[in-house]
mmCIF file of C-alpha atoms in Angstrom:
data_model
loop_
_atom_site.group_PDB
_atom_site.id
_atom_site.type_symbol
_atom_site.label_atom_id
_atom_site.label_comp_id
_atom_site.label_asym_id
_atom_site.label_seq_id
_atom_site.Cartn_x
_atom_site.Cartn_y
_atom_site.Cartn_z
ATOM 1 C CA UNK A 1 21.775 -38.091 -164.317
ATOM 2 C CA UNK A 2 18.418 -36.457 -164.757
ATOM 3 C CA UNK A 3 17.347 -33.792 -162.285
ATOM 4 C CA UNK A 4 14.114 -34.055 -160.329
ATOM 5 C CA UNK A 5 12.557 -31.292 -162.442
ATOM 6 C CA UNK A 6 13.424 -33.058 -165.679
ATOM 7 C CA UNK A 7 12.007 -36.327 -164.381
ATOM 8 C CA UNK A 8 8.785 -34.607 -163.331
ATOM 9 C CA UNK A 9 8.505 -32.967 -166.750
ATOM 10 C CA UNK A 10 8.783 -36.214 -168.719
ATOM 11 C CA UNK A 11 6.904 -38.532 -166.352
ATOM 12 C CA UNK A 12 3.440 -37.870 -167.909
ATOM 13 C CA UNK A 13 4.822 -38.607 -171.388
ATOM 14 C CA UNK A 14 6.405 -41.880 -170.240
ATOM 15 C CA UNK A 15 3.207 -42.786 -168.383
ATOM 16 C CA UNK A 16 1.094 -42.326 -171.525
ATOM 17 C CA UNK A 17 3.481 -44.477 -173.600
ATOM 18 C CA UNK A 18 3.228 -47.269 -171.010
ATOM 19 C CA UNK A 19 -0.555 -46.855 -170.905
ATOM 20 C CA UNK A 20 -0.828 -47.371 -174.661
ATOM 21 C CA UNK A 21 1.344 -50.486 -174.488
ATOM 22 C CA UNK A 22 -1.029 -51.803 -171.826
ATOM 23 C CA UNK A 23 -3.985 -51.011 -174.086
ATOM 24 C CA UNK A 24 -2.403 -52.818 -177.046
ATOM 25 C CA UNK A 25 -1.798 -56.018 -175.061
ATOM 26 C CA UNK A 26 -5.276 -55.769 -173.560
ATOM 27 C CA UNK A 27 -6.811 -55.498 -177.036
ATOM 28 C CA UNK A 28 -5.136 -58.728 -178.140
ATOM 29 C CA UNK A 29 -6.382 -60.588 -175.051
ATOM 30 C CA UNK A 30 -9.900 -59.158 -175.364
ATOM 31 C CA UNK A 31 -10.174 -60.270 -178.969
ATOM 32 C CA UNK A 32 -9.274 -63.809 -178.003
ATOM 33 C CA UNK A 33 -11.648 -63.881 -175.026
ATOM 34 C CA UNK A 34 -14.590 -62.434 -176.969
ATOM 35 C CA UNK A 35 -13.927 -64.837 -179.827
ATOM 36 C CA UNK A 36 -14.456 -67.661 -177.349
ATOM 37 C CA UNK A 37 -17.893 -66.245 -176.471
ATOM 38 C CA UNK A 38 -17.192 -64.542 -173.148
ATOM 39 C CA UNK A 39 -20.062 -62.328 -171.968
ATOM 40 C CA UNK A 40 -19.249 -58.609 -172.221
ATOM 41 C CA UNK A 41 -20.795 -57.513 -168.919
ATOM 42 C CA UNK A 42 -19.295 -60.485 -167.082
ATOM 43 C CA UNK A 43 -15.853 -59.550 -168.391
ATOM 44 C CA UNK A 44 -16.323 -55.934 -167.257
ATOM 45 C CA UNK A 45 -17.531 -57.105 -163.812
ATOM 46 C CA UNK A 46 -14.538 -59.396 -163.216
ATOM 47 C CA UNK A 47 -12.172 -56.763 -164.544
ATOM 48 C CA UNK A 48 -13.401 -54.061 -162.158
ATOM 49 C CA UNK A 49 -13.555 -56.458 -159.205
ATOM 50 C CA UNK A 50 -9.884 -57.376 -159.624
ATOM 51 C CA UNK A 51 -8.967 -53.718 -160.091
ATOM 52 C CA UNK A 52 -10.673 -52.886 -156.784
ATOM 53 C CA UNK A 53 -8.845 -55.683 -154.944
ATOM 54 C CA UNK A 54 -5.538 -54.549 -156.431
ATOM 55 C CA UNK A 55 -5.900 -50.804 -155.845
ATOM 56 C CA UNK A 56 -7.767 -50.798 -152.521
ATOM 57 C CA UNK A 57 -4.826 -51.668 -150.219
ATOM 58 C CA UNK A 58 -2.450 -49.402 -152.161
ATOM 59 C CA UNK A 59 -4.811 -46.434 -151.836
ATOM 60 C CA UNK A 60 -5.441 -47.092 -148.142
ATOM 61 C CA UNK A 61 -1.812 -47.211 -147.041
ATOM 62 C CA UNK A 62 -0.361 -44.632 -149.439
ATOM 63 C CA UNK A 63 -2.920 -41.861 -148.936
ATOM 64 C CA UNK A 64 -4.383 -42.487 -145.484
ATOM 65 C CA UNK A 65 -2.617 -39.468 -143.962
ATOM 66 C CA UNK A 66 -3.396 -37.012 -146.774
ATOM 67 C CA UNK A 67 -6.719 -38.214 -148.107
ATOM 68 C CA UNK A 68 -9.136 -35.273 -148.556
ATOM 69 C CA UNK A 69 -12.661 -35.205 -147.210
ATOM 70 C CA UNK A 70 -15.086 -37.475 -149.059
ATOM 71 C CA UNK A 71 -18.139 -35.308 -149.752
ATOM 72 C CA UNK A 72 -21.431 -35.986 -151.507
ATOM 73 C CA UNK A 73 -20.233 -33.941 -154.484
ATOM 74 C CA UNK A 74 -17.110 -36.090 -154.794
ATOM 75 C CA UNK A 75 -19.254 -39.249 -154.633
ATOM 76 C CA UNK A 76 -21.426 -38.001 -157.507
ATOM 77 C CA UNK A 77 -18.344 -37.318 -159.639
ATOM 78 C CA UNK A 78 -16.955 -40.784 -158.879
ATOM 79 C CA UNK A 79 -20.289 -42.482 -159.536
ATOM 80 C CA UNK A 80 -20.591 -40.781 -162.934
ATOM 81 C CA UNK A 81 -16.934 -41.533 -163.719
ATOM 82 C CA UNK A 82 -17.414 -45.198 -162.830
ATOM 83 C CA UNK A 83 -20.483 -45.808 -164.953
ATOM 84 C CA UNK A 84 -19.238 -43.687 -167.862
ATOM 85 C CA UNK A 85 -15.630 -44.879 -168.009
ATOM 86 C CA UNK A 86 -15.164 -48.532 -167.043
ATOM 87 C CA UNK A 87 -18.749 -49.668 -167.768
ATOM 88 C CA UNK A 88 -20.350 -47.808 -170.681
ATOM 89 C CA UNK A 89 -17.158 -47.070 -172.615
ATOM 90 C CA UNK A 90 -16.076 -50.703 -172.551
ATOM 91 C CA UNK A 91 -19.544 -51.893 -173.468
ATOM 92 C CA UNK A 92 -19.895 -49.517 -176.430
ATOM 93 C CA UNK A 93 -16.460 -50.590 -177.636
ATOM 94 C CA UNK A 94 -17.469 -54.261 -177.547
ATOM 95 C CA UNK A 95 -20.735 -53.529 -179.370
ATOM 96 C CA UNK A 96 -18.883 -51.537 -182.027
ATOM 97 C CA UNK A 97 -16.439 -54.398 -182.550
ATOM 98 C CA UNK A 98 -19.325 -56.862 -182.861
ATOM 99 C CA UNK A 99 -21.453 -54.883 -185.321
ATOM 100 C CA UNK A 100 -18.670 -53.503 -187.555
ATOM 101 C CA UNK A 101 -15.034 -54.543 -187.883
ATOM 102 C CA UNK A 102 -11.961 -54.146 -185.729
ATOM 103 C CA UNK A 103 -10.381 -51.850 -188.330
ATOM 104 C CA UNK A 104 -13.434 -49.618 -188.418
ATOM 105 C CA UNK A 105 -13.527 -49.452 -184.610
ATOM 106 C CA UNK A 106 -9.847 -48.510 -184.472
ATOM 107 C CA UNK A 107 -10.491 -45.730 -186.981
ATOM 108 C CA UNK A 108 -13.205 -44.241 -184.797
ATOM 109 C CA UNK A 109 -11.041 -44.433 -181.675
ATOM 110 C CA UNK A 110 -8.397 -42.325 -183.398
ATOM 111 C CA UNK A 111 -10.877 -39.445 -183.533
ATOM 112 C CA UNK A 112 -10.390 -39.013 -179.777
ATOM 113 C CA UNK A 113 -7.748 -36.222 -179.909
ATOM 114 C CA UNK A 114 -9.898 -34.088 -182.217
ATOM 115 C CA UNK A 115 -13.099 -34.702 -180.243
ATOM 116 C CA UNK A 116 -11.376 -33.969 -176.927
ATOM 117 C CA UNK A 117 -9.820 -30.804 -178.292
ATOM 118 C CA UNK A 118 -13.160 -29.528 -179.628
ATOM 119 C CA UNK A 119 -15.039 -30.353 -176.404
ATOM 120 C CA UNK A 120 -12.308 -28.686 -174.349
ATOM 121 C CA UNK A 121 -12.629 -25.586 -176.503
ATOM 122 C CA UNK A 122 -16.421 -25.572 -176.094
ATOM 123 C CA UNK A 123 -16.203 -25.777 -172.284
ATOM 124 C CA UNK A 124 -13.333 -23.300 -172.018
ATOM 125 C CA UNK A 125 -10.710 -25.753 -170.747
ATOM 126 C CA UNK A 126 -8.481 -25.081 -173.725
ATOM 127 C CA UNK A 127 -7.591 -21.775 -175.367
ATOM 128 C CA UNK A 128 -6.759 -21.618 -179.052
ATOM 129 C CA UNK A 129 -4.899 -18.687 -180.549
ATOM 130 C CA UNK A 130 -4.690 -19.669 -184.210
ATOM 131 C CA UNK A 131 -2.272 -16.856 -184.993
ATOM 132 C CA UNK A 132 0.152 -17.938 -182.278
ATOM 133 C CA UNK A 133 2.761 -20.628 -182.818
ATOM 134 C CA UNK A 134 1.446 -22.791 -179.986
ATOM 135 C CA UNK A 135 -2.156 -22.632 -181.187
ATOM 136 C CA UNK A 136 -1.211 -23.441 -184.780
ATOM 137 C CA UNK A 137 0.946 -26.332 -183.568
ATOM 138 C CA UNK A 138 -1.875 -27.806 -181.474
ATOM 139 C CA UNK A 139 -4.402 -27.569 -184.296
ATOM 140 C CA UNK A 140 -2.102 -28.815 -187.061
ATOM 141 C CA UNK A 141 -0.622 -31.521 -184.829
ATOM 142 C CA UNK A 142 -4.047 -32.928 -184.021
ATOM 143 C CA UNK A 143 -4.965 -33.035 -187.718
ATOM 144 C CA UNK A 144 -1.624 -34.563 -188.751
ATOM 145 C CA UNK A 145 -1.916 -37.230 -186.060
ATOM 146 C CA UNK A 146 -5.438 -38.042 -187.206
ATOM 147 C CA UNK A 147 -4.247 -38.255 -190.823
ATOM 148 C CA UNK A 148 -1.537 -40.705 -189.800
ATOM 149 C CA UNK A 149 -4.052 -42.831 -187.911
ATOM 150 C CA UNK A 150 -6.322 -42.913 -190.959
ATOM 151 C CA UNK A 151 -3.378 -43.888 -193.152
ATOM 152 C CA UNK A 152 -2.537 -46.720 -190.763
ATOM 153 C CA UNK A 153 -6.079 -48.010 -191.152
ATOM 154 C CA UNK A 154 -6.983 -47.523 -194.812
ATOM 155 C CA UNK A 155 -3.690 -47.713 -196.732
ATOM 156 C CA UNK A 156 -1.817 -51.007 -196.640
ATOM 157 C CA UNK A 157 0.739 -50.689 -199.432
ATOM 158 C CA UNK A 158 3.430 -53.229 -200.232
ATOM 159 C CA UNK A 159 4.791 -55.671 -197.674
ATOM 160 C CA UNK A 160 8.196 -54.731 -196.250
ATOM 161 C CA UNK A 161 8.705 -58.011 -194.374
ATOM 162 C CA UNK A 162 7.562 -61.634 -194.656
ATOM 163 C CA UNK A 163 7.391 -61.597 -198.444
ATOM 164 C CA UNK A 164 5.768 -65.002 -198.446
ATOM 165 C CA UNK A 165 2.628 -63.227 -197.246
ATOM 166 C CA UNK A 166 2.370 -60.921 -200.239
ATOM 167 C CA UNK A 167 -1.051 -62.233 -201.070
ATOM 168 C CA UNK A 168 -3.656 -59.765 -199.950
ATOM 169 C CA UNK A 169 -5.150 -60.650 -196.603
ATOM 170 C CA UNK A 170 -8.887 -60.673 -196.087
ATOM 171 C CA UNK A 171 -10.439 -57.636 -194.433
ATOM 172 C CA UNK A 172 -10.776 -57.471 -190.689
ATOM 173 C CA UNK A 173 -13.688 -59.405 -189.297
ATOM 174 C CA UNK A 174 -15.793 -58.612 -186.279
ATOM 175 C CA UNK A 175 -14.497 -59.937 -182.975
ATOM 176 C CA UNK A 176 -17.784 -61.547 -182.124
ATOM 177 C CA UNK A 177 -20.453 -62.570 -184.622
ATOM 178 C CA UNK A 178 -23.516 -63.496 -182.616
ATOM 179 C CA UNK A 179 -26.260 -62.837 -185.163
ATOM 180 C CA UNK A 180 -27.576 -65.356 -187.684
ATOM 181 C CA UNK A 181 -28.886 -62.617 -189.952
ATOM 182 C CA UNK A 182 -27.391 -62.515 -193.416
ATOM 183 C CA UNK A 183 -24.677 -59.892 -193.780
ATOM 184 C CA UNK A 184 -26.215 -58.607 -197.001
ATOM 185 C CA UNK A 185 -29.188 -56.349 -197.441
ATOM 186 C CA UNK A 186 -31.071 -54.137 -195.054
ATOM 187 C CA UNK A 187 -30.256 -56.046 -191.861
ATOM 188 C CA UNK A 188 -26.528 -55.714 -192.496
ATOM 189 C CA UNK A 189 -26.872 -51.969 -193.092
ATOM 190 C CA UNK A 190 -28.780 -51.543 -189.829
ATOM 191 C CA UNK A 191 -26.097 -53.432 -187.882
ATOM 192 C CA UNK A 192 -23.391 -51.276 -189.459
ATOM 193 C CA UNK A 193 -25.218 -48.081 -188.496
ATOM 194 C CA UNK A 194 -25.698 -49.313 -184.928
ATOM 195 C CA UNK A 195 -22.010 -50.187 -184.684
ATOM 196 C CA UNK A 196 -21.025 -46.765 -186.039
ATOM 197 C CA UNK A 197 -23.260 -44.980 -183.529
ATOM 198 C CA UNK A 198 -21.837 -47.133 -180.734
ATOM 199 C CA UNK A 199 -18.240 -46.253 -181.641
ATOM 200 C CA UNK A 200 -19.111 -42.561 -181.959
ATOM 201 C CA UNK A 201 -20.666 -42.707 -178.485
ATOM 202 C CA UNK A 202 -17.493 -44.427 -177.251
ATOM 203 C CA UNK A 203 -15.221 -41.661 -178.562
ATOM 204 C CA UNK A 204 -17.396 -38.794 -177.324
ATOM 205 C CA UNK A 205 -17.892 -40.526 -173.970
ATOM 206 C CA UNK A 206 -14.159 -41.050 -173.540
ATOM 207 C CA UNK A 207 -13.510 -37.350 -174.228
ATOM 208 C CA UNK A 208 -16.161 -36.350 -171.671
ATOM 209 C CA UNK A 209 -14.692 -38.840 -169.165
ATOM 210 C CA UNK A 210 -11.257 -37.237 -169.487
ATOM 211 C CA UNK A 211 -12.752 -33.820 -168.747
ATOM 212 C CA UNK A 212 -14.686 -35.300 -165.830
ATOM 213 C CA UNK A 213 -11.443 -36.622 -164.355
ATOM 214 C CA UNK A 214 -10.001 -33.142 -164.442
ATOM 215 C CA UNK A 215 -12.940 -31.787 -162.422
ATOM 216 C CA UNK A 216 -12.745 -34.704 -159.996
ATOM 217 C CA UNK A 217 -9.039 -34.254 -159.335
ATOM 218 C CA UNK A 218 -9.607 -30.616 -158.412
ATOM 219 C CA UNK A 219 -12.102 -31.649 -155.746
ATOM 220 C CA UNK A 220 -10.460 -34.895 -154.619
ATOM 221 C CA UNK A 221 -6.708 -34.808 -155.391
ATOM 222 C CA UNK A 222 -5.998 -38.357 -154.236
ATOM 223 C CA UNK A 223 -5.293 -40.378 -157.376
ATOM 224 C CA UNK A 224 -5.027 -43.817 -155.776
ATOM 225 C CA UNK A 225 -8.130 -43.473 -153.638
ATOM 226 C CA UNK A 226 -10.201 -41.965 -156.447
ATOM 227 C CA UNK A 227 -9.268 -44.770 -158.861
ATOM 228 C CA UNK A 228 -9.967 -47.456 -156.241
ATOM 229 C CA UNK A 229 -13.399 -46.043 -155.406
ATOM 230 C CA UNK A 230 -14.273 -45.697 -159.109
ATOM 231 C CA UNK A 231 -13.271 -49.325 -159.652
ATOM 232 C CA UNK A 232 -15.481 -50.420 -156.758
ATOM 233 C CA UNK A 233 -18.454 -48.418 -158.016
ATOM 234 C CA UNK A 234 -18.036 -49.666 -161.596
ATOM 235 C CA UNK A 235 -17.782 -53.267 -160.307
ATOM 236 C CA UNK A 236 -21.142 -52.876 -158.555
ATOM 237 C CA UNK A 237 -22.652 -51.093 -161.568
ATOM 238 C CA UNK A 238 -21.473 -53.689 -164.107
ATOM 239 C CA UNK A 239 -22.587 -56.576 -161.873
ATOM 240 C CA UNK A 240 -26.031 -55.015 -161.403
ATOM 241 C CA UNK A 241 -26.407 -54.512 -165.151
ATOM 242 C CA UNK A 242 -25.346 -58.098 -165.847
ATOM 243 C CA UNK A 243 -27.802 -59.525 -163.306
ATOM 244 C CA UNK A 244 -30.677 -57.337 -164.500
ATOM 245 C CA UNK A 245 -30.235 -57.692 -168.254
ATOM 246 C CA UNK A 246 -28.889 -61.242 -168.671
ATOM 247 C CA UNK A 247 -30.447 -64.598 -167.941
ATOM 248 C CA UNK A 248 -28.751 -65.657 -164.708
ATOM 249 C CA UNK A 249 -26.871 -68.931 -165.108
ATOM 250 C CA UNK A 250 -23.855 -70.380 -163.371
ATOM 251 C CA UNK A 251 -22.145 -71.059 -166.697
ATOM 252 C CA UNK A 252 -22.293 -67.369 -167.613
ATOM 253 C CA UNK A 253 -20.081 -66.461 -164.664
ATOM 254 C CA UNK A 254 -17.511 -69.225 -165.150
ATOM 255 C CA UNK A 255 -14.138 -68.367 -166.638
ATOM 256 C CA UNK A 256 -13.357 -71.085 -169.153
ATOM 257 C CA UNK A 257 -9.805 -71.691 -170.292
ATOM 258 C CA UNK A 258 -6.502 -69.874 -169.970
ATOM 259 C CA UNK A 259 -7.408 -67.049 -172.339
ATOM 260 C CA UNK A 260 -10.502 -65.925 -170.410
ATOM 261 C CA UNK A 261 -8.687 -66.109 -167.061
ATOM 262 C CA UNK A 262 -5.673 -64.229 -168.442
ATOM 263 C CA UNK A 263 -7.923 -61.600 -170.024
ATOM 264 C CA UNK A 264 -9.841 -60.997 -166.782
ATOM 265 C CA UNK A 265 -6.714 -60.850 -164.599
ATOM 266 C CA UNK A 266 -4.664 -58.708 -166.983
ATOM 267 C CA UNK A 267 -7.516 -56.319 -167.755
ATOM 268 C CA UNK A 268 -8.417 -56.042 -164.065
ATOM 269 C CA UNK A 269 -4.990 -55.652 -162.472
ATOM 270 C CA UNK A 270 -2.914 -54.108 -165.253
ATOM 271 C CA UNK A 271 -5.411 -52.268 -167.488
ATOM 272 C CA UNK A 272 -8.131 -51.141 -165.071
ATOM 273 C CA UNK A 273 -5.757 -50.930 -162.103
ATOM 274 C CA UNK A 274 -2.418 -49.582 -163.277
ATOM 275 C CA UNK A 275 -3.746 -48.242 -166.605
ATOM 276 C CA UNK A 276 -6.516 -46.092 -165.114
ATOM 277 C CA UNK A 277 -4.102 -44.930 -162.424
ATOM 278 C CA UNK A 278 -1.624 -43.713 -165.026
ATOM 279 C CA UNK A 279 -4.405 -42.144 -167.080
ATOM 280 C CA UNK A 280 -5.806 -40.246 -164.094
ATOM 281 C CA UNK A 281 -2.296 -39.100 -163.143
ATOM 282 C CA UNK A 282 -1.675 -37.707 -166.644
ATOM 283 C CA UNK A 283 -5.020 -35.888 -166.721
ATOM 284 C CA UNK A 284 -4.162 -34.284 -163.373
ATOM 285 C CA UNK A 285 -0.662 -33.233 -164.475
ATOM 286 C CA UNK A 286 -1.161 -32.180 -168.116
ATOM 287 C CA UNK A 287 -4.888 -32.051 -168.865
ATOM 288 C CA UNK A 288 -7.242 -34.047 -171.117
ATOM 289 C CA UNK A 289 -5.954 -32.892 -174.524
ATOM 290 C CA UNK A 290 -2.388 -33.978 -173.698
ATOM 291 C CA UNK A 291 -3.725 -37.377 -172.604
ATOM 292 C CA UNK A 292 -5.946 -37.864 -175.641
ATOM 293 C CA UNK A 293 -3.158 -36.946 -178.065
ATOM 294 C CA UNK A 294 -1.444 -40.265 -177.309
ATOM 295 C CA UNK A 295 -4.417 -42.445 -178.316
ATOM 296 C CA UNK A 296 -3.116 -43.284 -181.841
ATOM 297 C CA UNK A 297 -0.001 -44.829 -180.276
ATOM 298 C CA UNK A 298 -1.948 -47.908 -179.213
ATOM 299 C CA UNK A 299 -2.575 -48.789 -182.859
ATOM 300 C CA UNK A 300 1.167 -48.591 -183.523
ATOM 301 C CA UNK A 301 1.881 -50.935 -180.626
ATOM 302 C CA UNK A 302 -0.765 -53.368 -181.897
ATOM 303 C CA UNK A 303 1.098 -53.389 -185.225
ATOM 304 C CA UNK A 304 4.291 -54.182 -183.305
ATOM 305 C CA UNK A 305 2.631 -57.102 -181.539
ATOM 306 C CA UNK A 306 1.405 -58.404 -184.898
ATOM 307 C CA UNK A 307 4.883 -58.149 -186.401
ATOM 308 C CA UNK A 308 7.115 -59.578 -183.663
ATOM 309 C CA UNK A 309 4.804 -61.965 -181.822
ATOM 310 C CA UNK A 310 2.083 -62.945 -184.286
ATOM 311 C CA UNK A 311 4.488 -62.729 -187.268
ATOM 312 C CA UNK A 312 2.190 -60.619 -189.406
ATOM 313 C CA UNK A 313 3.810 -58.696 -192.300
ATOM 314 C CA UNK A 314 4.764 -55.014 -191.973
ATOM 315 C CA UNK A 315 3.304 -52.838 -194.723
ATOM 316 C CA UNK A 316 4.401 -49.519 -196.156
ATOM 317 C CA UNK A 317 1.199 -47.834 -194.996
ATOM 318 C CA UNK A 318 1.942 -48.750 -191.389
ATOM 319 C CA UNK A 319 5.376 -47.120 -191.555
ATOM 320 C CA UNK A 320 4.121 -43.929 -193.217
ATOM 321 C CA UNK A 321 1.184 -43.670 -190.847
ATOM 322 C CA UNK A 322 3.423 -44.153 -187.821
ATOM 323 C CA UNK A 323 5.693 -41.323 -188.975
ATOM 324 C CA UNK A 324 2.721 -38.977 -189.316
ATOM 325 C CA UNK A 325 1.360 -39.974 -185.909
ATOM 326 C CA UNK A 326 4.693 -39.228 -184.239
ATOM 327 C CA UNK A 327 4.982 -35.879 -186.058
ATOM 328 C CA UNK A 328 1.461 -34.929 -184.988
ATOM 329 C CA UNK A 329 2.091 -35.868 -181.385
ATOM 330 C CA UNK A 330 5.298 -33.832 -181.376
ATOM 331 C CA UNK A 331 3.444 -30.758 -182.661
ATOM 332 C CA UNK A 332 0.695 -31.088 -180.043
ATOM 333 C CA UNK A 333 3.157 -31.590 -177.202
ATOM 334 C CA UNK A 334 5.315 -28.716 -178.423
ATOM 335 C CA UNK A 335 2.281 -26.436 -178.550
ATOM 336 C CA UNK A 336 1.250 -27.428 -175.025
ATOM 337 C CA UNK A 337 4.783 -26.880 -173.749
ATOM 338 C CA UNK A 338 5.024 -23.437 -175.368
ATOM 339 C CA UNK A 339 1.701 -22.439 -173.817
ATOM 340 C CA UNK A 340 2.847 -23.587 -170.382
ATOM 341 C CA UNK A 341 6.139 -21.705 -170.738
ATOM 342 C CA UNK A 342 4.357 -18.529 -171.848
ATOM 343 C CA UNK A 343 1.908 -18.761 -168.949
ATOM 344 C CA UNK A 344 4.754 -19.269 -166.477
ATOM 345 C CA UNK A 345 6.724 -16.273 -167.792
ATOM 346 C CA UNK A 346 3.618 -14.044 -167.735
ATOM 347 C CA UNK A 347 2.749 -14.932 -164.122
ATOM 348 C CA UNK A 348 3.541 -12.094 -161.693
ATOM 349 C CA UNK A 349 6.465 -12.705 -159.365
ATOM 350 C CA UNK A 350 5.480 -12.405 -155.710
ATOM 351 C CA UNK A 351 7.862 -10.223 -153.691
ATOM 352 C CA UNK A 352 9.779 -11.974 -150.939
ATOM 353 C CA UNK A 353 9.006 -10.455 -147.529
ATOM 354 C CA UNK A 354 12.082 -9.096 -145.799
ATOM 355 C CA UNK A 355 12.392 -8.867 -142.063
ATOM 356 C CA UNK A 356 14.295 -5.773 -141.005
ATOM 357 C CA UNK A 357 16.400 -6.309 -137.935
ATOM 358 C CA UNK A 358 18.627 -3.903 -136.056
ATOM 359 C CA UNK A 359 21.589 -2.890 -138.143
ATOM 360 C CA UNK A 360 20.029 -4.153 -141.418
ATOM 361 C CA UNK A 361 18.276 -0.958 -142.494
ATOM 362 C CA UNK A 362 20.695 -0.355 -145.373
ATOM 363 C CA UNK A 363 19.990 -3.808 -146.864
ATOM 364 C CA UNK A 364 16.247 -3.272 -146.596
ATOM 365 C CA UNK A 365 16.550 0.124 -148.243
ATOM 366 C CA UNK A 366 18.427 -1.334 -151.215
ATOM 367 C CA UNK A 367 15.840 -4.080 -151.657
ATOM 368 C CA UNK A 368 13.054 -1.489 -151.514
ATOM 369 C CA UNK A 369 14.654 0.522 -154.323
ATOM 370 C CA UNK A 370 14.955 -2.660 -156.408
#
C-alpha cells in the first residue's frame, strides 16, 4: 500500500491527467454544440452558472471553519481571474476555432508550456540553471514536448488501424463558419490573421492566469471557496457581456437539443467545476510550469476518443508524437523534482529545543556538544 507521503507526491500528477481527460471530452462536446450554432457567450454564461451552483455548497461546508479573511485585495485577484480565465480565454478559443481550423488552434495551445516557462522566468517565479541537470532537463523537456505536439498536428503518416480509411482525409475545418465571405483572397487572409492573434492571446492569457492563481493562493489559500467565487464572478461577467453585446432574444438563451444541454451541464459541472478545482490545486502544490507541462496530453486523449469512440484511424504521426510528448513531460517533471529535492536538502535544519529537567544535565550536555 502507498504511504501518505507517496500519495501526496503523486496526487498533482494524477490530478493533471484527469484534468486533461476532462478537457478532451469537453472539446468534443463543444465542437458539436458550436456546430449547431450555440452562442459563445451564452454557453460561457450557462457553464459558469452551473459551476457556481455545483461548487458553492461544497466550498461553504468544507471550508467554513478555516476560510481566510476576504479582503479587497483578494476580491481584485478573483475578479481578474474570473474575467481572464473562464470568460476571455474561452471566448478567444472559440474565435480562434471559428477563424482558423481546429488543428491550427490545437497547435497554438501546445505552446503553453514554453510561454508559461518564459513568463515565469521573466517574473522570477522560475530559476533556470542551464549548466545544472535540472535546468537542462526543464529546458530540453519543454522543447521535446513541444516538438511532439507539433508532430501530432502536422505529420500524419500511414494509417496503423482501420485500413479501409487509407484515403487521405480532408483537412480540419473550422468549428463554426458564420461568415459568407469567400475563403479566398484578402478577406480570408484577414480572418486567418485575426484567428492567429486570438489563439496567441489565448495561450499568453492562460499562462498569465496560471501565474495569477499562484499569487491568489498565497493570499487566499482556500481552493474550494476561491474557485466558487471565481465561477460566480465569471458568470456575472459573461452574462453582462452577452446582454450588452448581443441582440437580446429569448431564442438566444434557449438550450436546443441534447447536445447543447449536455455541453452546458458537462462544461459547467465537470470542466468549470471539478476541472478548475483540480487546476487550482495543482498550481498551489507544484506551480504554474508543472501545470502547463501537461497541456499536450489533452491532444493525445482527443486522439484516443477519435480512435475508440468515433472510430477514426490511428496514424504513425500520432504514435511518434505521443512518445515525444511523454518523454518531454518526463524530463520537465524530473527537473522539477530534482530542484525540489536540492532545495529541501539545502534548507537549514532547525534545532529541536530541549528542556533540561533535574537529573537530565548529562543528556543536555551531550546534545549541546552534538
